[in-house]
Coordinates of C-alpha atoms and ligand atoms in Angstrom, one line a residue:
M1 CA 16.9 71.1 3.0
A2 CA 14.4 69.3 0.7
K3 CA 12.6 68.6 3.9
L4 CA 11.6 72.2 4.2
V5 CA 9.6 72.1 0.9
Q6 CA 8.2 68.6 1.8
R7 CA 6.9 70.1 5.0
Y8 CA 5.1 72.8 3.1
L9 CA 3.4 70.2 0.9
D10 CA 2.4 68.0 3.7
R11 CA 1.0 70.9 5.6
I12 CA -1.1 72.0 2.6
R13 CA -2.4 68.5 2.1
E14 CA -3.2 68.3 5.8
E15 CA -5.1 71.5 5.6
H16 CA -7.4 70.1 2.9
V17 CA -7.7 66.5 3.8
G18 CA -11.0 67.3 5.6
D19 CA -12.6 68.9 2.5
T20 CA -14.8 66.0 1.6
G21 CA -17.4 67.9 -0.4
G22 CA -18.1 67.1 -4.0
A23 CA -19.1 63.9 -5.7
L24 CA -17.5 61.3 -7.9
A25 CA -18.2 61.6 -11.6
D26 CA -20.7 58.9 -12.4
Y27 CA -21.7 59.6 -16.0
I28 CA -18.9 57.2 -16.9
P29 CA -20.0 54.4 -14.6
E30 CA -16.5 53.0 -13.9
L31 CA -15.4 56.4 -12.6
A32 CA -17.9 56.0 -9.7
C33 CA -16.0 52.9 -8.5
V34 CA -12.9 54.7 -7.3
D35 CA -12.0 55.3 -3.7
P36 CA -13.4 58.8 -2.9
D37 CA -10.7 59.3 -0.2
G38 CA -7.7 59.1 -2.6
F39 CA -5.7 62.3 -2.3
G40 CA -2.2 62.8 -3.7
M41 CA -0.1 65.8 -4.6
S42 CA 3.2 66.1 -6.4
L43 CA 5.4 69.0 -7.4
S44 CA 8.2 68.8 -9.9
S45 CA 10.8 71.6 -10.0
A46 CA 11.9 72.9 -13.4
D47 CA 15.1 70.8 -13.0
G48 CA 13.2 67.7 -12.2
F49 CA 13.3 67.3 -8.4
I50 CA 10.0 65.6 -7.3
Y51 CA 8.2 66.2 -4.0
E52 CA 5.2 64.0 -3.2
S53 CA 2.6 64.0 -0.5
G54 CA -0.2 61.5 0.2
D55 CA -1.4 59.1 -2.5
A56 CA 1.1 60.3 -5.1
A57 CA 1.5 56.8 -6.5
L58 CA -2.2 56.1 -6.9
E59 CA -3.2 55.7 -10.6
F60 CA -6.4 57.3 -12.0
T61 CA -7.5 58.1 -15.5
I62 CA -6.2 61.2 -17.1
Q63 CA -9.6 62.1 -18.7
S64 CA -9.6 65.7 -19.9
I65 CA -6.1 66.4 -18.9
S66 CA -5.3 64.6 -22.1
K67 CA -6.7 67.4 -24.1
P68 CA -3.8 69.9 -24.0
F69 CA -1.4 67.2 -24.8
T70 CA -3.2 66.0 -27.9
Y71 CA -3.7 69.6 -28.9
A72 CA 0.1 70.0 -28.6
L73 CA 0.7 66.9 -30.7
A74 CA -1.6 68.2 -33.4
L75 CA 0.2 71.6 -33.3
D76 CA 3.5 69.8 -33.4
R77 CA 2.6 67.7 -36.4
L78 CA 0.6 70.2 -38.5
G79 CA 1.6 73.7 -37.4
A80 CA -0.7 76.3 -35.9
S81 CA -2.5 77.5 -39.0
A82 CA -3.7 74.0 -40.0
V83 CA -4.9 73.4 -36.4
D84 CA -6.5 76.8 -36.2
A85 CA -8.5 76.1 -39.4
K86 CA -10.4 73.3 -37.4
I87 CA -10.3 74.4 -33.7
G88 CA -10.8 77.9 -32.2
V89 CA -9.1 79.3 -29.1
E90 CA -12.0 81.1 -27.4
P91 CA -13.3 80.2 -24.0
S92 CA -16.8 78.7 -24.5
G93 CA -18.5 79.6 -21.2
E94 CA -20.3 76.3 -21.7
A95 CA -20.0 72.9 -20.1
F96 CA -17.2 70.7 -21.3
N97 CA -19.5 68.3 -23.1
E98 CA -21.8 70.8 -24.7
I99 CA -22.9 69.8 -28.1
S100 CA -21.9 73.0 -29.8
V101 CA -19.6 74.7 -32.2
D102 CA -19.0 78.4 -33.0
R103 CA -22.1 79.8 -34.8
A104 CA -20.2 81.5 -37.5
T105 CA -17.2 79.4 -38.2
K106 CA -18.7 76.0 -37.2
K107 CA -15.4 75.2 -35.5
P108 CA -15.3 73.9 -31.9
K109 CA -14.7 76.9 -29.7
N110 CA -11.5 75.5 -28.2
P111 CA -9.5 72.3 -27.7
M112 CA -10.3 72.0 -24.0
I113 CA -13.9 71.1 -24.5
N114 CA -14.9 67.7 -25.8
A115 CA -15.8 69.0 -29.3
G116 CA -12.4 70.6 -29.8
A117 CA -10.6 67.6 -28.2
I118 CA -12.3 65.2 -30.5
A119 CA -11.4 67.4 -33.5
A120 CA -7.8 67.5 -32.2
V121 CA -7.6 63.7 -32.2
S122 CA -8.8 63.6 -35.8
L123 CA -5.9 65.9 -36.8
I124 CA -3.1 63.6 -35.7
P125 CA -1.8 62.2 -39.0
A126 CA -1.8 58.4 -38.9
A127 CA -2.7 55.5 -41.1
G128 CA -5.5 54.3 -38.7
P129 CA -6.9 54.5 -35.2
D130 CA -4.4 52.2 -33.6
E131 CA -1.4 54.1 -35.1
R132 CA -3.1 57.3 -34.0
F133 CA -3.5 56.1 -30.5
A134 CA 0.0 54.8 -30.4
L135 CA 1.3 58.3 -31.3
I136 CA -0.8 59.9 -28.6
Q137 CA 0.3 57.3 -26.0
D138 CA 3.9 57.8 -26.9
F139 CA 3.7 61.5 -26.8
Y140 CA 2.1 61.7 -23.4
S141 CA 4.5 59.1 -22.1
S142 CA 7.4 61.2 -23.2
F143 CA 6.0 64.1 -21.1
A144 CA 5.6 61.8 -18.1
G145 CA 9.0 60.1 -18.6
R146 CA 7.5 56.6 -18.3
R147 CA 5.1 54.5 -20.4
L148 CA 1.4 55.3 -19.6
E149 CA -1.0 52.4 -19.9
L150 CA -4.6 52.1 -20.7
D151 CA -7.3 51.4 -18.1
D152 CA -9.4 48.9 -20.1
Q153 CA -12.3 49.1 -17.7
V154 CA -12.7 52.8 -17.9
Y155 CA -12.2 52.7 -21.7
A156 CA -14.9 50.1 -22.1
S157 CA -17.2 52.0 -19.7
E158 CA -16.8 55.3 -21.5
K159 CA -17.2 53.7 -24.9
A160 CA -20.4 52.0 -23.8
T161 CA -22.0 55.2 -22.5
G162 CA -20.5 57.8 -24.8
S163 CA -23.7 58.9 -26.6
R164 CA -23.0 62.5 -26.0
N165 CA -19.6 62.4 -27.4
R166 CA -20.9 60.4 -30.4
A167 CA -23.4 63.2 -30.9
I168 CA -20.5 65.7 -30.9
G169 CA -18.5 63.6 -33.3
Y170 CA -21.3 63.3 -35.9
M171 CA -22.1 67.0 -35.5
L172 CA -18.5 67.9 -36.3
Q173 CA -18.5 65.6 -39.3
S174 CA -21.7 67.2 -40.6
F175 CA -20.0 70.6 -40.4
G176 CA -16.9 69.4 -42.3
M177 CA -14.8 69.6 -39.2
L178 CA -14.0 65.9 -39.0
D179 CA -12.5 64.2 -42.0
D180 CA -12.3 60.7 -40.6
D181 CA -15.0 58.3 -39.4
P182 CA -16.4 59.7 -36.2
D183 CA -16.6 56.3 -34.4
E184 CA -13.0 55.7 -35.1
V185 CA -11.9 59.1 -33.9
L186 CA -14.0 58.7 -30.8
D187 CA -12.5 55.3 -30.1
V188 CA -9.1 57.0 -30.0
Y189 CA -10.5 59.8 -27.9
Y190 CA -11.9 57.3 -25.3
R191 CA -8.6 55.6 -25.2
Q192 CA -6.6 58.7 -24.6
C193 CA -9.0 59.7 -21.8
S194 CA -8.5 56.3 -20.2
L195 CA -4.7 56.4 -19.9
R196 CA -3.6 56.0 -16.3
V197 CA -1.5 58.5 -14.5
T198 CA -0.5 59.4 -11.0
S199 CA -0.2 62.9 -9.5
T200 CA 3.5 62.6 -10.0
D201 CA 3.1 61.8 -13.7
L202 CA 1.0 65.0 -13.9
A203 CA 3.7 67.0 -12.1
K204 CA 6.3 65.7 -14.5
M205 CA 4.1 66.4 -17.5
G206 CA 3.5 69.9 -16.1
A207 CA 7.2 70.5 -15.5
T208 CA 7.9 69.5 -19.1
L209 CA 5.5 72.2 -20.2
A210 CA 7.1 74.6 -17.7
R211 CA 10.5 73.9 -19.4
G212 CA 9.2 74.8 -22.8
G213 CA 9.0 71.2 -24.0
V214 CA 12.1 69.6 -22.4
N215 CA 11.4 66.8 -19.9
P216 CA 13.6 67.8 -17.0
Q217 CA 14.0 64.2 -15.9
T218 CA 15.0 62.6 -19.1
G219 CA 16.5 65.7 -20.6
R220 CA 14.6 64.9 -23.9
R221 CA 13.0 67.6 -25.9
V222 CA 9.5 66.4 -26.5
S223 CA 7.9 69.5 -27.9
T224 CA 8.9 73.0 -29.0
P225 CA 8.6 76.3 -27.1
D226 CA 6.1 77.6 -29.7
V227 CA 3.8 74.6 -29.3
V228 CA 4.1 74.8 -25.5
K229 CA 3.4 78.6 -25.5
R230 CA 0.1 78.0 -27.5
T231 CA -0.9 75.1 -25.4
L232 CA -0.3 77.0 -22.1
S233 CA -2.2 79.9 -23.5
V234 CA -5.3 77.8 -24.1
M235 CA -4.9 76.2 -20.7
V236 CA -5.1 79.6 -19.1
T237 CA -8.2 80.7 -20.9
C238 CA -10.1 77.4 -21.2
G239 CA -8.4 74.8 -19.0
M240 CA -10.6 74.7 -16.0
Y241 CA -14.0 74.1 -17.6
D242 CA -16.2 77.2 -17.1
A243 CA -14.4 78.2 -13.9
A244 CA -11.4 79.6 -15.8
G245 CA -11.9 83.2 -14.6
D246 CA -12.1 82.1 -10.9
W247 CA -9.1 79.9 -11.4
V248 CA -6.9 82.6 -13.0
S249 CA -7.9 85.1 -10.3
A250 CA -7.3 82.8 -7.4
V251 CA -4.5 80.5 -8.6
G252 CA -3.0 82.0 -11.6
M253 CA -1.3 79.1 -13.4
P254 CA -2.1 77.5 -16.7
A255 CA -3.9 74.3 -15.8
K256 CA -6.2 71.5 -16.9
S257 CA -8.5 69.3 -14.9
G258 CA -10.2 66.1 -15.7
V259 CA -13.3 64.3 -14.4
G260 CA -11.1 61.5 -13.1
G261 CA -10.1 63.9 -10.3
G262 CA -6.7 65.1 -11.5
I263 CA -5.4 68.6 -12.1
V264 CA -2.2 69.6 -13.7
A265 CA -0.9 73.2 -13.1
V266 CA 2.1 74.8 -14.7
L267 CA 4.2 77.8 -13.6
P268 CA 6.2 78.5 -16.8
G269 CA 9.9 78.3 -16.2
Q270 CA 9.5 77.1 -12.7
L271 CA 7.4 74.0 -11.9
G272 CA 4.7 71.6 -12.6
I273 CA 2.0 70.5 -10.1
G274 CA -0.2 67.4 -10.1
V275 CA -3.0 66.9 -7.7
Y276 CA -5.5 64.0 -7.4
S277 CA -8.7 63.8 -5.5
P278 CA -11.8 62.4 -7.3
L279 CA -14.5 64.3 -5.6
L280 CA -15.7 67.0 -8.1
D281 CA -17.5 70.3 -7.8
D282 CA -20.4 71.2 -10.0
K283 CA -18.1 72.4 -12.7
G284 CA -16.3 69.1 -12.9
N285 CA -13.1 70.2 -11.1
S286 CA -11.6 68.3 -8.2
V287 CA -12.7 70.1 -5.0
R288 CA -9.5 69.4 -3.1
G289 CA -7.4 69.8 -6.2
V290 CA -8.6 73.4 -6.6
Q291 CA -8.2 74.1 -2.9
V292 CA -4.6 72.7 -2.9
C293 CA -3.6 74.7 -6.0
R294 CA -5.1 77.8 -4.4
S295 CA -3.1 77.3 -1.2
L296 CA 0.1 76.5 -3.0
S297 CA -0.3 79.6 -5.1
E298 CA -1.0 81.8 -2.1
Q299 CA 1.5 80.3 0.2
L300 CA 4.4 79.9 -2.2
G301 CA 3.6 83.0 -4.3
L302 CA 3.0 81.1 -7.5
H303 CA 0.5 83.3 -9.3
F304 CA 2.0 83.9 -12.8
L305 CA 0.9 87.6 -12.8
T306 CA 2.6 88.4 -9.5
V307 CA 4.6 91.6 -10.0
A308 CA 7.2 90.6 -7.4
R309 CA 9.5 93.6 -7.7
D310 CA 10.8 96.0 -10.2
S311 CA 12.6 94.2 -12.8
R312 CA 16.2 93.7 -11.7
A313 CA 18.7 95.9 -13.3
T314 CA 20.4 94.2 -16.2
L315 CA 23.5 96.4 -15.8
R316 CA 25.6 95.0 -13.1
A317 CA 28.3 97.7 -13.3
V318 CA 29.5 100.5 -15.6
Y319 CA 33.2 101.5 -15.3
E320 CA 36.1 103.1 -17.1
P321 CA 39.2 100.9 -17.0
R322 CA 41.0 103.6 -19.0
E323 CA 40.1 107.0 -20.2
G324 CA 37.8 106.9 -23.2
I325 CA 36.9 103.3 -22.7
R326 CA 33.7 102.3 -20.9
V327 CA 32.7 98.8 -19.9
Y328 CA 29.0 97.9 -19.6
E329 CA 28.8 94.7 -17.5
T330 CA 25.5 92.8 -17.7
H331 CA 24.1 89.8 -15.8
G332 CA 21.1 87.5 -15.4
D333 CA 18.7 86.7 -18.1
L334 CA 18.7 89.2 -21.0
L335 CA 15.3 89.7 -22.6
F336 CA 14.1 92.6 -24.7
C337 CA 13.6 95.0 -21.7
G338 CA 17.0 94.3 -20.3
A339 CA 18.8 94.8 -23.6
E340 CA 16.8 97.9 -24.2
Q341 CA 18.1 99.3 -20.9
V342 CA 21.7 98.6 -21.9
V343 CA 21.3 100.2 -25.3
R344 CA 19.6 103.2 -23.9
V345 CA 22.2 103.8 -21.2
A346 CA 25.1 103.4 -23.6
D347 CA 23.4 105.8 -26.0
R348 CA 22.8 108.4 -23.3
E349 CA 26.4 108.3 -22.3
R350 CA 27.9 108.1 -25.8
D351 CA 29.6 111.5 -25.5
D352 CA 31.6 110.3 -22.5
F353 CA 33.5 107.5 -24.2
E354 CA 35.2 106.5 -27.5
V355 CA 35.1 102.8 -27.1
A356 CA 32.2 100.9 -25.4
I357 CA 32.8 97.3 -24.2
L358 CA 29.7 95.2 -23.6
D359 CA 30.5 92.4 -21.2
V360 CA 28.0 89.6 -21.4
S361 CA 30.1 86.9 -19.8
R362 CA 27.8 86.8 -16.7
V363 CA 24.6 86.6 -18.8
D364 CA 22.7 83.3 -18.2
D365 CA 20.3 83.3 -21.0
I366 CA 19.3 85.7 -23.8
D367 CA 16.4 85.7 -26.2
D368 CA 16.4 86.6 -29.9
A369 CA 15.1 90.1 -29.4
A370 CA 17.9 91.0 -26.9
R371 CA 20.4 89.3 -29.1
A372 CA 19.4 91.3 -32.1
L373 CA 19.5 94.6 -30.2
L374 CA 22.9 93.9 -28.6
S375 CA 24.6 92.6 -31.7
G376 CA 23.6 95.8 -33.5
M377 CA 25.4 97.9 -30.9
S378 CA 28.9 97.7 -32.5
A379 CA 27.6 98.8 -35.9
A380 CA 25.7 101.7 -34.4
L381 CA 28.8 102.9 -32.6
R382 CA 31.0 102.5 -35.7
A383 CA 28.5 104.6 -37.6
Q384 CA 29.1 107.4 -35.0
G385 CA 32.9 107.1 -35.5
K386 CA 33.4 105.1 -32.3
A387 CA 34.1 101.5 -31.5
G388 CA 32.1 98.8 -29.8
Y389 CA 33.5 95.5 -28.5
L390 CA 31.8 92.5 -27.1
V391 CA 33.1 90.3 -24.3
D392 CA 31.3 87.1 -25.0
P393 CA 33.4 84.0 -24.1
D394 CA 30.4 81.6 -24.3
G395 CA 28.9 83.0 -27.5
V396 CA 25.6 84.1 -26.0
V397 CA 25.2 87.1 -28.2
I398 CA 27.3 86.1 -31.2
R399 CA 26.6 82.4 -32.1
S400 CA 27.5 81.9 -35.7
E401 CA 30.8 82.2 -37.4
K402 CA 29.1 84.5 -39.9
E403 CA 28.2 87.0 -37.2
L404 CA 31.6 86.7 -35.7
E405 CA 33.5 89.9 -36.5
A406 CA 36.7 91.0 -34.9
V407 CA 34.6 92.6 -32.1
R408 CA 34.3 89.5 -29.9
F409 CA 36.7 88.9 -27.0
R410 CA 37.1 86.3 -24.4
T411 CA 38.0 88.6 -21.5
V412 CA 37.6 92.3 -20.6
A413 CA 41.4 92.6 -20.5
D414 CA 41.7 91.5 -24.1
A415 CA 39.0 93.9 -25.2
V416 CA 40.6 96.8 -23.2
E417 CA 43.9 96.1 -24.9
E418 CA 42.3 96.2 -28.3
A419 CA 40.4 99.4 -27.4
Q420 CA 43.7 101.0 -26.3
G421 CA 45.2 100.2 -29.7
W422 CA 42.1 101.6 -31.4
L423 CA 42.3 104.8 -29.4
E424 CA 46.0 105.3 -30.2
Q425 CA 45.3 104.9 -33.9
N426 CA 42.1 106.9 -34.1
R427 CA 42.6 109.5 -31.4
P428 CA 46.4 110.0 -31.6
V429 CA 46.5 113.4 -30.0
S430 CA 44.0 113.3 -27.3
P431 CA 41.9 110.3 -26.6
R432 CA 38.9 112.5 -25.6
Ligands
LIG501 N1 -13.7 61.3 -21.2 C1 -14.4 62.3 -20.6 C2 -15.6 62.7 -21.5 O1 -15.4 62.9 -22.7 C3 -13.5 63.5 -20.3 C4 -14.3 64.6 -19.7 C5 -13.4 65.4 -18.8 O2 -12.5 64.9 -18.1 O3 -13.8 66.6 -18.7 O4 -16.7 62.9 -21.1

């Protein structure tokens, strides 16, 4: 069966193998030495299954795809407000290496342009540049699920020709946005950009973001959902250099590209994509990389703003096992809107029952908003002189012992029995 998906990927790669437009980046001399024909693509499902096509094992330097990951590390170590004090989140509309900051705040406009990325490096708490780089290297490696190594030649080449980045570093220092020595910070920045990855590494790193910070292959939590949410947000608005608008319209996935020819794209909750082809368009994005992501999005329906269908009903069934007792059976993932639907229906029907039983035994996942709404249902019913019970064998709604009142049951039959007793006590004459 996996062959079916493989065929899709191979066909999409085949469609674009003839797109030989674009040029190698040459402002970092070593980048102009790579084979222009290299072309690999990889996809990781959210549960860690990897599909590969073409040169998926070919290594190249991560370059700017490093930026969201260092930003995530800074958020992880310092929290959002400390990071926000030094780096904005607005698209710049300028080239990635523009020597600029926001006019009013003097902050780099976002962490996906060089100014913001260099500031992000300086925020990683460490005793010195080597320790800082080691933290960055470990962090990226935990996303990729293997140790990522430095490309010494690209690092040396970038360091030798990095006048523009030095200008940015010193500018940031003059505005009070860089506390450490700019050359030391830049040295770490050049090293992070020179880490070697494959398209499969990028797919795995993307899938880890797609899973809210859990690497699906190693099972390790390497970041938190909040950090990932912020990182993906900035990737949406600023990840594709100044082509972010085109990208969101045509592809619709948070993404980041690098002048090494790589692109990582993420479909939250579902998958990570990595593409490599070093021929770049005039914005600095891989020509084939953009085309492949566009085709994948169109052909596999991956645009994150696709409104595929009306949201599926959360209520699977509503029935009355005995007179006066009504069971609300829910299923799927319960988020705010689903829980709201359950509460609203039960409220509308409240004159038709004395005891409501909410059965969440088929719910896969629930978020805090839905949990709060549903756990308030019993109390609301009690306030109306009725009773509300919960069938929650796996504790999806009620988690802590503190929350655990006598209202939770393992099976609907147990809850119905209890409800029957309640009816006999509270409605001795007529249950209705
Ligand atoms: N190391 C590169 C630079 O700073 C990264 C640029 C990129 O990939 O956009 O110029």
